Short mmCIF file of N, CA and C in Angstrom, two decimals:
data_model
loop_
_atom_site.label_atom_id
_atom_site.label_comp_id
_atom_site.label_asym_id
_atom_site.label_seq_id
_atom_site.Cartn_x
_atom_site.Cartn_y
_atom_site.Cartn_z
N HIS O 17 -11.91 12.85 -18.65
CA HIS O 17 -11.23 11.49 -19.07
C HIS O 17 -10.08 11.42 -17.88
N ASP O 18 -9.73 12.49 -17.26
CA ASP O 18 -8.59 12.14 -16.51
C ASP O 18 -9.30 11.76 -14.95
N ASP O 19 -10.44 11.94 -14.75
CA ASP O 19 -11.10 11.81 -13.53
C ASP O 19 -11.30 10.25 -13.59
N GLN O 20 -11.80 9.83 -14.79
CA GLN O 20 -11.98 8.23 -15.02
C GLN O 20 -10.86 7.55 -14.86
N LYS O 21 -9.52 7.97 -15.18
CA LYS O 21 -8.34 7.25 -15.23
C LYS O 21 -7.84 7.31 -13.64
N ALA O 22 -8.09 8.30 -13.10
CA ALA O 22 -7.87 8.44 -11.45
C ALA O 22 -8.56 7.51 -10.96
N THR O 23 -9.69 7.36 -11.03
CA THR O 23 -10.89 6.25 -10.58
C THR O 23 -10.27 4.97 -10.71
N VAL O 24 -9.93 4.67 -12.12
CA VAL O 24 -9.46 3.37 -12.43
C VAL O 24 -8.17 2.95 -11.76
N ALA O 25 -7.45 3.86 -11.59
CA ALA O 25 -6.03 3.87 -10.65
C ALA O 25 -6.32 3.52 -9.37
N GLU O 26 -7.16 4.05 -8.85
CA GLU O 26 -7.82 3.77 -7.42
C GLU O 26 -8.28 2.27 -7.37
N TRP O 27 -9.00 1.82 -8.26
CA TRP O 27 -9.70 0.48 -8.43
C TRP O 27 -8.39 -0.58 -8.43
N LEU O 28 -7.44 -0.36 -9.36
CA LEU O 28 -6.39 -0.94 -9.62
C LEU O 28 -5.55 -1.08 -8.46
N ARG O 29 -5.08 -0.22 -7.70
CA ARG O 29 -4.55 -0.03 -6.48
C ARG O 29 -5.06 -0.92 -5.49
N HIS O 30 -6.33 -0.70 -5.40
CA HIS O 30 -6.92 -1.61 -4.28
C HIS O 30 -7.03 -3.03 -4.76
N PHE O 31 -7.23 -3.40 -5.89
CA PHE O 31 -7.20 -4.76 -6.41
C PHE O 31 -5.77 -5.37 -6.20
N ILE O 32 -4.71 -4.69 -6.42
CA ILE O 32 -3.33 -5.20 -6.35
C ILE O 32 -3.09 -5.35 -4.81
N ASP O 33 -3.54 -4.33 -4.09
CA ASP O 33 -3.16 -4.51 -2.60
C ASP O 33 -3.85 -5.67 -1.90
N ARG O 34 -5.24 -6.01 -2.42
CA ARG O 34 -5.74 -7.23 -2.03
C ARG O 34 -5.11 -8.56 -2.42
N GLN O 35 -4.31 -8.44 -3.59
CA GLN O 35 -3.66 -9.56 -3.92
C GLN O 35 -2.27 -9.82 -3.29
N GLY O 36 -1.96 -8.77 -2.46
CA GLY O 36 -0.77 -8.90 -1.62
C GLY O 36 0.25 -7.84 -2.11
N GLY O 37 -0.34 -6.86 -2.71
CA GLY O 37 0.51 -5.84 -3.38
C GLY O 37 1.46 -5.99 -4.57
N LEU O 38 1.22 -7.11 -5.06
CA LEU O 38 1.94 -7.44 -6.57
C LEU O 38 1.05 -8.32 -7.21
N ILE O 39 0.96 -8.15 -8.56
CA ILE O 39 0.26 -9.02 -9.55
C ILE O 39 1.15 -9.17 -10.74
N CYS O 40 1.02 -10.46 -11.37
CA CYS O 40 1.59 -10.56 -12.60
C CYS O 40 0.64 -10.11 -13.59
N GLY O 41 1.12 -9.86 -14.93
CA GLY O 41 0.23 -9.37 -16.00
C GLY O 41 -1.04 -10.17 -16.23
N ALA O 42 -0.93 -11.48 -16.07
CA ALA O 42 -1.93 -12.40 -16.40
C ALA O 42 -3.09 -12.27 -15.53
N GLU O 43 -2.57 -11.69 -14.25
CA GLU O 43 -3.79 -11.70 -13.17
C GLU O 43 -4.80 -10.41 -13.48
N LEU O 44 -4.33 -9.55 -14.39
CA LEU O 44 -5.29 -8.40 -14.90
C LEU O 44 -6.52 -8.88 -15.39
N GLY O 45 -6.65 -10.03 -15.90
CA GLY O 45 -7.88 -10.43 -16.35
C GLY O 45 -8.89 -10.64 -15.31
N GLU O 46 -8.66 -10.90 -14.01
CA GLU O 46 -9.61 -10.85 -12.92
C GLU O 46 -9.93 -9.32 -12.72
N PHE O 47 -9.01 -8.59 -12.73
CA PHE O 47 -9.50 -7.03 -12.50
C PHE O 47 -10.26 -6.55 -13.61
N TYR O 48 -9.98 -6.88 -14.93
CA TYR O 48 -10.89 -6.40 -16.00
C TYR O 48 -12.19 -7.12 -15.87
N LYS O 49 -12.41 -8.43 -15.48
CA LYS O 49 -13.59 -9.01 -15.14
C LYS O 49 -14.42 -8.16 -14.15
N ASN O 50 -13.78 -7.81 -12.96
CA ASN O 50 -14.52 -7.02 -12.15
C ASN O 50 -14.92 -5.65 -12.53
N HIS O 51 -14.04 -5.13 -13.31
CA HIS O 51 -14.32 -3.68 -13.78
C HIS O 51 -14.09 -3.73 -15.46
N PRO O 52 -15.05 -4.19 -16.25
CA PRO O 52 -15.01 -4.27 -17.67
C PRO O 52 -14.65 -3.04 -18.32
N GLU O 53 -15.04 -1.77 -17.88
CA GLU O 53 -14.88 -0.71 -18.51
C GLU O 53 -13.37 0.02 -18.29
N ALA O 54 -12.70 -0.64 -17.33
CA ALA O 54 -11.27 -0.24 -17.08
C ALA O 54 -10.33 -0.29 -18.17
N LYS O 55 -10.43 -1.30 -18.93
CA LYS O 55 -9.30 -1.63 -19.90
C LYS O 55 -9.38 -0.51 -21.17
N SER O 56 -10.58 0.03 -21.54
CA SER O 56 -10.66 0.99 -22.41
C SER O 56 -10.26 2.39 -21.87
N ILE O 57 -10.51 2.49 -20.82
CA ILE O 57 -10.19 3.77 -19.95
C ILE O 57 -8.59 3.91 -19.64
N MET O 58 -8.04 2.68 -19.20
CA MET O 58 -6.61 2.74 -19.13
C MET O 58 -5.64 2.93 -20.34
N GLY O 59 -6.21 2.33 -21.42
CA GLY O 59 -5.30 2.35 -22.75
C GLY O 59 -4.21 1.25 -22.52
N LYS O 60 -2.98 1.90 -23.00
CA LYS O 60 -1.92 1.03 -22.86
C LYS O 60 -1.35 1.01 -21.66
N LEU O 61 -1.22 -0.29 -20.96
CA LEU O 61 -0.93 -0.59 -19.66
C LEU O 61 0.40 0.12 -19.17
N LYS O 62 1.50 -0.14 -20.05
CA LYS O 62 2.83 0.67 -19.66
C LYS O 62 2.62 2.27 -19.59
N GLU O 63 1.83 2.87 -20.30
CA GLU O 63 1.71 4.19 -20.34
C GLU O 63 0.89 4.59 -19.22
N PHE O 64 -0.24 3.81 -18.72
CA PHE O 64 -1.18 4.10 -17.67
C PHE O 64 -0.22 3.96 -16.34
N ILE O 65 0.53 2.92 -16.32
CA ILE O 65 1.61 2.88 -15.16
C ILE O 65 2.45 4.06 -14.83
N LYS O 66 2.99 4.29 -16.08
CA LYS O 66 3.86 5.50 -16.03
C LYS O 66 3.16 6.84 -15.55
N ARG O 67 1.94 6.88 -15.92
CA ARG O 67 1.20 8.20 -15.53
C ARG O 67 0.95 8.13 -14.11
N PHE O 68 0.66 6.81 -13.52
CA PHE O 68 0.24 6.98 -12.04
C PHE O 68 1.47 6.15 -11.38
N GLU O 69 2.79 6.80 -11.53
CA GLU O 69 4.07 6.14 -11.09
C GLU O 69 4.10 6.18 -9.74
N HIS O 70 3.31 7.42 -9.28
CA HIS O 70 3.46 7.56 -7.61
C HIS O 70 2.60 6.45 -6.90
N LEU O 71 1.87 5.69 -7.63
CA LEU O 71 0.98 4.80 -7.16
C LEU O 71 1.64 3.20 -7.43
N PHE O 72 2.20 3.16 -8.78
CA PHE O 72 2.52 1.80 -9.17
C PHE O 72 4.04 1.86 -9.47
N GLU O 73 4.36 0.46 -9.69
CA GLU O 73 5.74 0.21 -10.30
C GLU O 73 5.69 -1.04 -11.09
N LEU O 74 6.10 -0.87 -12.47
CA LEU O 74 6.05 -1.99 -13.46
C LEU O 74 7.34 -2.38 -13.52
N THR O 75 7.64 -3.84 -13.48
CA THR O 75 8.84 -4.40 -13.67
C THR O 75 8.70 -5.74 -14.69
N GLN O 76 9.56 -6.00 -15.17
CA GLN O 76 9.58 -7.12 -16.10
C GLN O 76 10.17 -8.41 -15.36
N SER O 77 9.47 -9.55 -15.30
CA SER O 77 9.96 -10.67 -14.50
C SER O 77 9.36 -11.85 -15.33
N GLY O 78 9.90 -12.10 -16.73
CA GLY O 78 9.08 -13.16 -17.48
C GLY O 78 7.84 -12.69 -17.85
N GLY O 79 7.53 -11.53 -17.61
CA GLY O 79 6.22 -10.77 -18.05
C GLY O 79 6.01 -9.58 -17.22
N PRO O 80 5.03 -8.77 -17.35
CA PRO O 80 4.87 -7.57 -16.44
C PRO O 80 4.52 -8.18 -15.23
N VAL O 81 5.02 -7.27 -14.25
CA VAL O 81 4.49 -7.35 -12.82
C VAL O 81 4.48 -5.99 -12.30
N ILE O 82 3.29 -5.84 -11.82
CA ILE O 82 2.85 -4.53 -11.22
C ILE O 82 2.70 -4.58 -9.79
N SER O 83 3.25 -3.70 -9.00
CA SER O 83 3.10 -3.53 -7.49
C SER O 83 2.87 -2.19 -7.21
N THR O 84 2.25 -2.13 -5.96
CA THR O 84 1.77 -0.73 -5.33
C THR O 84 2.92 -0.38 -4.48
N ARG O 85 2.99 1.00 -4.95
CA ARG O 85 4.19 1.74 -4.01
C ARG O 85 4.16 1.56 -2.60
N THR O 86 2.91 1.66 -2.09
CA THR O 86 2.76 1.55 -0.70
C THR O 86 2.91 0.28 -0.09
N SER O 87 2.63 -0.89 -0.92
CA SER O 87 3.03 -2.23 -0.46
C SER O 87 4.31 -2.60 -0.43
N ALA O 88 5.19 -1.98 -1.51
CA ALA O 88 6.52 -2.44 -1.56
C ALA O 88 7.33 -1.51 -0.55
N GLN O 89 6.55 -0.37 0.11
CA GLN O 89 7.42 0.18 1.06
C GLN O 89 6.98 -0.14 2.49
N ALA O 90 6.08 -1.02 2.60
CA ALA O 90 5.37 -1.45 3.88
C ALA O 90 6.34 -2.02 4.91
N GLY O 91 6.11 -1.69 6.21
CA GLY O 91 6.94 -2.41 7.13
C GLY O 91 6.62 -3.51 7.57
N PRO O 92 7.39 -4.15 8.48
CA PRO O 92 7.19 -5.54 9.19
C PRO O 92 5.79 -5.70 9.89
N GLU O 93 5.19 -4.60 10.15
CA GLU O 93 3.81 -4.46 10.65
C GLU O 93 2.69 -4.86 9.93
N GLU O 94 3.11 -4.97 8.47
CA GLU O 94 2.02 -5.26 7.63
C GLU O 94 1.27 -6.60 7.69
N GLN O 95 0.05 -6.73 7.82
CA GLN O 95 -0.75 -7.94 8.04
C GLN O 95 -0.32 -8.92 7.00
N LEU O 96 -0.24 -10.22 7.42
CA LEU O 96 0.06 -11.26 6.55
C LEU O 96 -1.24 -11.83 5.82
N PRO O 97 -1.13 -12.30 4.68
CA PRO O 97 -2.29 -12.68 3.83
C PRO O 97 -2.89 -13.86 4.69
N THR O 98 -4.27 -14.10 4.56
CA THR O 98 -4.75 -15.42 5.04
C THR O 98 -4.47 -16.53 3.90
N ALA O 99 -4.86 -17.78 4.63
CA ALA O 99 -4.40 -18.87 3.80
C ALA O 99 -5.59 -18.93 2.62
N ASP O 100 -6.60 -18.32 2.67
CA ASP O 100 -7.57 -18.39 1.55
C ASP O 100 -7.04 -17.37 0.51
N GLU O 101 -6.36 -16.26 0.79
CA GLU O 101 -5.86 -15.29 -0.08
C GLU O 101 -4.65 -16.07 -0.68
N VAL O 102 -3.66 -16.71 -0.15
CA VAL O 102 -2.63 -17.24 -0.63
C VAL O 102 -3.08 -18.17 -1.71
N ALA O 103 -4.16 -19.06 -1.30
CA ALA O 103 -4.69 -20.11 -2.19
C ALA O 103 -5.16 -19.47 -3.63
N GLU O 104 -5.83 -18.53 -3.28
CA GLU O 104 -6.43 -17.91 -4.36
C GLU O 104 -5.36 -17.19 -5.37
N TRP O 105 -4.24 -16.81 -4.89
CA TRP O 105 -3.12 -16.17 -5.71
C TRP O 105 -2.60 -17.36 -6.49
N LEU O 106 -2.47 -18.51 -5.64
CA LEU O 106 -1.79 -19.62 -6.36
C LEU O 106 -2.66 -20.17 -7.32
N LEU O 107 -3.86 -20.23 -7.06
CA LEU O 107 -4.86 -20.55 -8.34
C LEU O 107 -4.83 -19.71 -9.49
N ASN O 108 -4.80 -18.54 -9.27
CA ASN O 108 -4.57 -17.53 -10.62
C ASN O 108 -3.36 -17.60 -11.23
N PHE O 109 -2.14 -17.98 -10.33
CA PHE O 109 -0.84 -18.18 -11.00
C PHE O 109 -0.79 -19.30 -11.80
N ILE O 110 -1.38 -20.47 -11.22
CA ILE O 110 -1.57 -21.81 -11.82
C ILE O 110 -2.26 -21.58 -13.20
N ASP O 111 -3.49 -20.97 -13.01
CA ASP O 111 -4.40 -20.73 -14.34
C ASP O 111 -3.54 -19.90 -15.40
N SER O 112 -2.73 -18.88 -14.87
CA SER O 112 -2.04 -18.00 -15.86
C SER O 112 -0.94 -18.94 -16.68
N GLN O 113 -0.44 -20.02 -16.10
CA GLN O 113 0.45 -20.85 -16.48
C GLN O 113 -0.11 -21.86 -17.45
N GLY O 114 -1.34 -21.96 -17.66
CA GLY O 114 -2.05 -23.03 -18.54
C GLY O 114 -2.68 -23.97 -17.54
N GLY O 115 -2.68 -24.03 -16.32
CA GLY O 115 -3.41 -24.93 -15.71
C GLY O 115 -2.49 -25.96 -14.90
N LEU O 116 -1.31 -25.57 -15.07
CA LEU O 116 -0.31 -26.73 -14.64
C LEU O 116 1.09 -26.02 -14.44
N ILE O 117 1.69 -26.31 -13.33
CA ILE O 117 3.00 -25.91 -13.13
C ILE O 117 3.94 -26.88 -12.68
N ARG O 118 5.31 -26.84 -12.71
CA ARG O 118 6.08 -27.64 -11.98
C ARG O 118 6.91 -27.00 -10.92
N GLY O 119 7.35 -27.66 -9.98
CA GLY O 119 7.98 -27.04 -8.81
C GLY O 119 8.97 -25.80 -9.03
N HIS O 120 9.55 -25.80 -10.13
CA HIS O 120 10.65 -24.89 -10.17
C HIS O 120 9.88 -23.52 -10.65
N GLN O 121 8.66 -23.63 -10.98
CA GLN O 121 7.84 -22.41 -11.29
C GLN O 121 7.32 -21.66 -10.22
N LEU O 122 7.54 -22.28 -8.92
CA LEU O 122 7.08 -21.63 -7.66
C LEU O 122 7.77 -20.44 -7.33
N GLY O 123 9.01 -20.49 -7.71
CA GLY O 123 9.91 -19.24 -7.60
C GLY O 123 9.39 -17.97 -8.12
N GLU O 124 8.85 -18.02 -9.30
CA GLU O 124 8.09 -17.01 -9.89
C GLU O 124 6.94 -16.44 -9.12
N PHE O 125 6.29 -17.56 -8.75
CA PHE O 125 4.99 -17.11 -7.79
C PHE O 125 5.52 -16.46 -6.65
N TYR O 126 6.51 -16.87 -5.77
CA TYR O 126 6.96 -16.23 -4.57
C TYR O 126 7.38 -14.83 -5.08
N THR O 127 8.21 -14.80 -6.30
CA THR O 127 8.62 -13.34 -6.68
C THR O 127 7.41 -12.49 -6.81
N ASN O 128 6.50 -12.87 -7.46
CA ASN O 128 5.22 -12.07 -7.57
C ASN O 128 4.37 -11.97 -6.15
N HIS O 129 4.60 -13.01 -5.20
CA HIS O 129 3.59 -12.92 -4.10
C HIS O 129 4.63 -13.15 -2.87
N PRO O 130 5.75 -12.31 -2.46
CA PRO O 130 6.42 -12.54 -1.47
C PRO O 130 5.90 -12.94 -0.08
N ALA O 131 4.71 -12.29 0.11
CA ALA O 131 4.02 -12.57 1.37
C ALA O 131 3.43 -13.80 1.53
N ALA O 132 3.38 -14.65 0.46
CA ALA O 132 2.85 -16.11 0.43
C ALA O 132 3.91 -17.01 1.25
N LYS O 133 4.97 -16.55 1.32
CA LYS O 133 6.13 -17.65 1.88
C LYS O 133 5.62 -17.72 3.51
#
């Protein structure tokens, strides 16, 4: 079972890195859609993240926010996201807020996706 958890941790790390290195908890739905078996293997999110704390960091910012350690420590040479990637992040964020956001909610989006600025 440890091998399965390690595999799921790699899937999650790759998913989060593709999202700019940071996701809010609501964006996990997309990950679970791509990897339906992951949810049962992971168990409780907080415990899973703690077990793989060398890969992930979990913070609370109006909800769970998960970042990859390598992304959080990346330097200025890190490649910027494409416009399509930022658009996808924004669509996911808007969906996670019920399909509608107000301007002041963009601060939370930028907190979750600083590379989008």
